[in-house]
């Protein structure tokens, strides 16, 4: 055992540790900036589509029109789910399993139907990634329909990725505005540095496992309320508050009892998360157009931001600000997505980040194998079971 003098430093939560180099995304956490392959996130969210962003992350450049058309067609072609996978989704929905558990299981099961299972060349990894990416919304829509005793709606090839997703959920073609809102949500969640789920999937691929396993690791890790599950928690927090005039009282009580404001704070952003800023503006438009619950949630969120940030600033904690999960519940609600589905949509989008990262890592892989510092006793005497006190 190391003596006290030579005790190695333990980096709890691996904070501040770089594990690899990447060209996929860059977060400037001090200046509210996020880039995918060098493009500011705002430009992509405003002008792009999810398919274009997926191409960008897989090929590290924006596509030409003919390339994007082909890419979109390949994705549309891969949307259908095997009957057996649909049956598993149906069974789990009937057991009232959490939607994230259903997505995790369905993606894992899908591997058995992949025509290239066991082949791990770069080309087959890209094709597998595209298949998982294309099928994920079908899994979510299927469980949504089954859990409401509604019929499964097969995918359409003539619709864009998010348009088809909304169509499969609700059985009608979304409006242009709804499609844009969902595209923005998908674009903003696509990739985000070495976050917990990205790291989990990277650890898996670093053992030269396979793309499906890497995605399953990512899904399992994203589920937690400190990561992807925060949007669902933020929604329930807004509902618990109930109305903007209850915010002050709620904040005082919450902070006094050491509760966290869900959807605020971030390990890397010490300024406003640029994705939250973009969503906040879009939510303003949504509140005006939709009224009702989205408007109420928006008003509570705005008031809570104002009050909580003032409290944090008084404690010298200007670094705790809204993250993306704070403002997505409003948009999700407007699109008719129930809270327990929020993280599944994050998942459907982030599959591109996990798989792009896995493929990038496989170009120069190294087994991820950190150390843990043993702090227990050594050379203990083994006592037979009948002699133990
Ligand atoms: N509300 C109140 N206090 C907070 C919050 C918050 N949302 N976030 C951090 N703090 C405080 C903590 O209480 C702690 O205070 P202390 O030092 O007095 O004990 C301090 O800030 C540091 O908190 P840590 O948890 O150590 O900081 P970390 O870097 O691990 O925080 C995290 C990141 C986990 C996201 C945290 O901010 C949090 O729990 N936020 C709420 C959950 C959330 O929104 N998660 C989504 C993150 S974004 C994403 O994954 C997509």
Short mmCIF file of N, CA and C and ligand atoms in Angstrom, two decimals, residues 13 15 189 192 195-197 222 224-231 233-234 237 254-255 258-270 273 275 308 312 315 317 319-326 346 350, ligand 1:
data_model
loop_
_atom_site.label_atom_id
_atom_site.label_comp_id
_atom_site.label_asym_id
_atom_site.label_seq_id
_atom_site.Cartn_x
_atom_site.Cartn_y
_atom_site.Cartn_z
N UNK A 13 -14.96 11.40 -9.63
CA UNK A 13 -15.80 11.82 -10.76
C UNK A 13 -14.96 12.14 -11.99
N UNK A 15 -13.11 14.36 -12.63
CA UNK A 15 -13.21 15.78 -12.96
C UNK A 15 -11.87 16.32 -13.48
N UNK A 189 -29.31 17.93 -28.70
CA UNK A 189 -28.92 16.81 -27.84
C UNK A 189 -27.92 15.86 -28.52
N UNK A 192 -22.15 15.92 -26.96
CA UNK A 192 -21.77 16.86 -25.90
C UNK A 192 -20.54 16.42 -25.13
N UNK A 195 -19.26 13.47 -21.63
CA UNK A 195 -20.22 13.38 -20.51
C UNK A 195 -20.30 11.93 -20.03
N UNK A 196 -21.06 11.70 -18.96
CA UNK A 196 -21.07 10.37 -18.32
C UNK A 196 -21.47 9.25 -19.28
N UNK A 197 -22.51 9.47 -20.08
CA UNK A 197 -22.97 8.38 -20.97
C UNK A 197 -21.98 8.16 -22.11
N UNK A 222 -27.29 7.28 -19.29
CA UNK A 222 -28.06 8.52 -19.51
C UNK A 222 -29.31 8.58 -18.63
N UNK A 224 -29.97 8.22 -15.53
CA UNK A 224 -29.96 8.79 -14.18
C UNK A 224 -30.39 10.26 -14.11
N UNK A 225 -31.03 10.66 -12.98
CA UNK A 225 -31.52 12.04 -12.84
C UNK A 225 -30.43 13.10 -12.80
N UNK A 226 -29.17 12.71 -12.56
CA UNK A 226 -28.11 13.73 -12.62
C UNK A 226 -27.64 13.94 -14.04
N UNK A 227 -28.15 13.13 -14.98
CA UNK A 227 -27.71 13.24 -16.38
C UNK A 227 -28.96 13.48 -17.22
N UNK A 228 -29.32 12.53 -18.07
CA UNK A 228 -30.45 12.76 -18.98
C UNK A 228 -31.80 12.85 -18.31
N UNK A 229 -31.91 12.24 -17.14
CA UNK A 229 -33.20 12.22 -16.46
C UNK A 229 -33.60 13.54 -15.84
N UNK A 230 -32.73 14.56 -15.97
CA UNK A 230 -33.01 15.84 -15.30
C UNK A 230 -34.20 16.59 -15.92
N UNK A 231 -34.48 16.39 -17.20
CA UNK A 231 -35.60 17.11 -17.83
C UNK A 231 -36.93 16.64 -17.21
N UNK A 233 -37.26 15.37 -14.26
CA UNK A 233 -37.27 15.89 -12.89
C UNK A 233 -37.64 17.38 -12.90
N UNK A 234 -37.14 18.13 -13.89
CA UNK A 234 -37.45 19.56 -13.98
C UNK A 234 -38.94 19.76 -14.24
N UNK A 237 -40.76 19.26 -11.10
CA UNK A 237 -40.49 20.40 -10.22
C UNK A 237 -41.40 21.58 -10.58
N UNK A 254 -36.88 24.91 -0.75
CA UNK A 254 -36.04 23.92 -1.43
C UNK A 254 -34.57 24.10 -1.04
N UNK A 255 -34.10 25.33 -1.09
CA UNK A 255 -32.68 25.55 -0.81
C UNK A 255 -32.37 25.33 0.67
N UNK A 258 -31.72 21.83 1.25
CA UNK A 258 -30.61 21.34 0.41
C UNK A 258 -31.09 20.58 -0.83
N UNK A 259 -32.30 20.90 -1.27
CA UNK A 259 -32.77 20.31 -2.53
C UNK A 259 -32.08 21.02 -3.68
N UNK A 260 -31.88 20.35 -4.78
CA UNK A 260 -31.29 20.99 -5.95
C UNK A 260 -32.40 21.47 -6.89
N UNK A 261 -32.11 22.54 -7.57
CA UNK A 261 -33.04 22.99 -8.61
C UNK A 261 -32.72 22.15 -9.83
N UNK A 262 -33.64 21.29 -10.22
CA UNK A 262 -33.37 20.38 -11.32
C UNK A 262 -33.35 21.14 -12.64
N UNK A 263 -32.35 20.77 -13.48
CA UNK A 263 -32.18 21.49 -14.74
C UNK A 263 -31.25 22.68 -14.59
N UNK A 264 -30.63 22.79 -13.40
CA UNK A 264 -29.62 23.86 -13.23
C UNK A 264 -28.32 23.24 -12.76
N UNK A 265 -27.22 23.91 -13.12
CA UNK A 265 -25.90 23.42 -12.74
C UNK A 265 -25.35 22.49 -13.80
N UNK A 266 -24.04 22.44 -13.90
CA UNK A 266 -23.41 21.58 -14.89
C UNK A 266 -21.94 21.41 -14.55
N UNK A 267 -21.42 20.22 -14.79
CA UNK A 267 -20.01 19.98 -14.48
C UNK A 267 -19.08 20.84 -15.35
N UNK A 268 -19.46 21.09 -16.58
CA UNK A 268 -18.56 21.82 -17.49
C UNK A 268 -18.97 23.28 -17.68
N UNK A 269 -20.27 23.55 -17.86
CA UNK A 269 -20.69 24.95 -18.03
C UNK A 269 -20.64 25.67 -16.70
N UNK A 270 -19.89 26.74 -16.65
CA UNK A 270 -19.92 27.60 -15.47
C UNK A 270 -20.57 28.92 -15.88
N UNK A 273 -25.77 27.54 -20.22
CA UNK A 273 -25.67 26.51 -21.26
C UNK A 273 -26.29 27.08 -22.55
N UNK A 275 -27.35 25.76 -25.14
CA UNK A 275 -28.50 24.98 -25.61
C UNK A 275 -29.75 25.43 -24.86
N UNK A 308 -34.08 31.76 -8.48
CA UNK A 308 -32.98 30.85 -8.09
C UNK A 308 -31.62 31.47 -8.40
N UNK A 312 -28.59 32.07 -5.86
CA UNK A 312 -27.25 31.49 -6.10
C UNK A 312 -26.20 32.61 -6.12
N UNK A 315 -25.07 33.80 -2.89
CA UNK A 315 -24.14 32.84 -2.24
C UNK A 315 -22.83 32.75 -3.02
N UNK A 317 -22.55 31.88 -6.10
CA UNK A 317 -22.60 30.73 -7.02
C UNK A 317 -23.18 31.14 -8.38
N UNK A 319 -22.07 30.31 -11.02
CA UNK A 319 -21.83 29.20 -11.95
C UNK A 319 -23.04 28.27 -12.09
N UNK A 320 -24.00 28.36 -11.18
CA UNK A 320 -25.17 27.48 -11.29
C UNK A 320 -26.24 28.18 -12.13
N UNK A 321 -26.42 27.71 -13.34
CA UNK A 321 -27.34 28.34 -14.30
C UNK A 321 -28.12 27.23 -15.01
N UNK A 322 -29.16 27.59 -15.74
CA UNK A 322 -29.94 26.53 -16.41
C UNK A 322 -29.10 25.73 -17.40
N UNK A 323 -29.32 24.42 -17.42
CA UNK A 323 -28.75 23.57 -18.46
C UNK A 323 -29.87 23.17 -19.43
N UNK A 324 -29.55 22.43 -20.45
CA UNK A 324 -30.54 22.14 -21.50
C UNK A 324 -31.82 21.50 -20.96
N UNK A 325 -31.66 20.68 -19.90
CA UNK A 325 -32.83 19.95 -19.39
C UNK A 325 -33.86 20.86 -18.72
N UNK A 326 -33.46 22.08 -18.42
CA UNK A 326 -34.38 23.00 -17.75
C UNK A 326 -35.48 23.47 -18.71
N UNK A 346 -33.97 12.26 -25.77
CA UNK A 346 -32.55 12.59 -25.59
C UNK A 346 -31.71 11.41 -26.12
N UNK A 350 -28.95 11.33 -28.98
CA UNK A 350 -27.54 11.16 -28.56
C UNK A 350 -26.88 9.91 -29.14
N1 LIG B 1 -29.29 23.39 -7.32
C1 LIG B 1 -28.75 23.74 -6.14
N2 LIG B 1 -27.45 23.60 -5.85
C2 LIG B 1 -26.66 23.06 -6.80
C3 LIG B 1 -27.15 22.69 -8.05
C4 LIG B 1 -28.52 22.87 -8.29
N3 LIG B 1 -29.07 22.51 -9.45
N4 LIG B 1 -26.14 22.20 -8.79
C5 LIG B 1 -25.05 22.26 -8.04
N5 LIG B 1 -25.36 22.78 -6.82
C6 LIG B 1 -24.46 23.00 -5.71
C7 LIG B 1 -24.33 21.72 -4.90
O1 LIG B 1 -25.27 21.65 -3.88
C8 LIG B 1 -22.93 21.82 -4.37
O2 LIG B 1 -22.95 22.71 -3.27
P1 LIG B 1 -21.97 22.47 -2.02
O3 LIG B 1 -20.59 22.57 -2.58
O4 LIG B 1 -22.35 23.55 -1.08
O5 LIG B 1 -22.30 21.10 -1.52
C9 LIG B 1 -22.18 22.52 -5.49
O6 LIG B 1 -23.17 23.24 -6.24
C10 LIG B 1 -21.45 21.58 -6.40
O7 LIG B 1 -22.32 20.53 -6.77
P2 LIG B 1 -21.76 19.18 -7.38
O8 LIG B 1 -22.88 18.20 -7.48
O9 LIG B 1 -20.54 18.72 -6.65
O10 LIG B 1 -21.28 19.68 -8.76
P3 LIG B 1 -21.23 18.87 -10.06
O11 LIG B 1 -20.21 19.44 -10.93
O12 LIG B 1 -21.13 17.40 -9.82
O13 LIG B 1 -22.70 19.23 -10.57
C11 LIG B 1 -24.66 18.44 -11.57
C12 LIG B 1 -23.21 18.89 -11.76
C13 LIG B 1 -24.67 16.98 -11.06
C14 LIG B 1 -25.32 18.48 -12.94
C15 LIG B 1 -25.41 19.34 -10.56
O14 LIG B 1 -25.35 20.68 -10.98
C16 LIG B 1 -26.86 18.91 -10.35
O15 LIG B 1 -27.13 18.00 -9.57
N6 LIG B 1 -27.82 19.57 -11.08
C17 LIG B 1 -29.21 19.19 -11.03
C18 LIG B 1 -29.44 18.01 -11.95
C19 LIG B 1 -29.34 18.39 -13.41
O16 LIG B 1 -29.89 19.38 -13.85
N7 LIG B 1 -28.65 17.53 -14.19
C20 LIG B 1 -28.53 17.73 -15.64
C21 LIG B 1 -27.14 18.05 -16.04
S1 LIG B 1 -27.08 18.40 -17.77
C22 LIG B 1 -27.12 16.92 -18.52
O17 LIG B 1 -26.69 15.91 -18.02
C23 LIG B 1 -27.72 16.85 -19.84
#
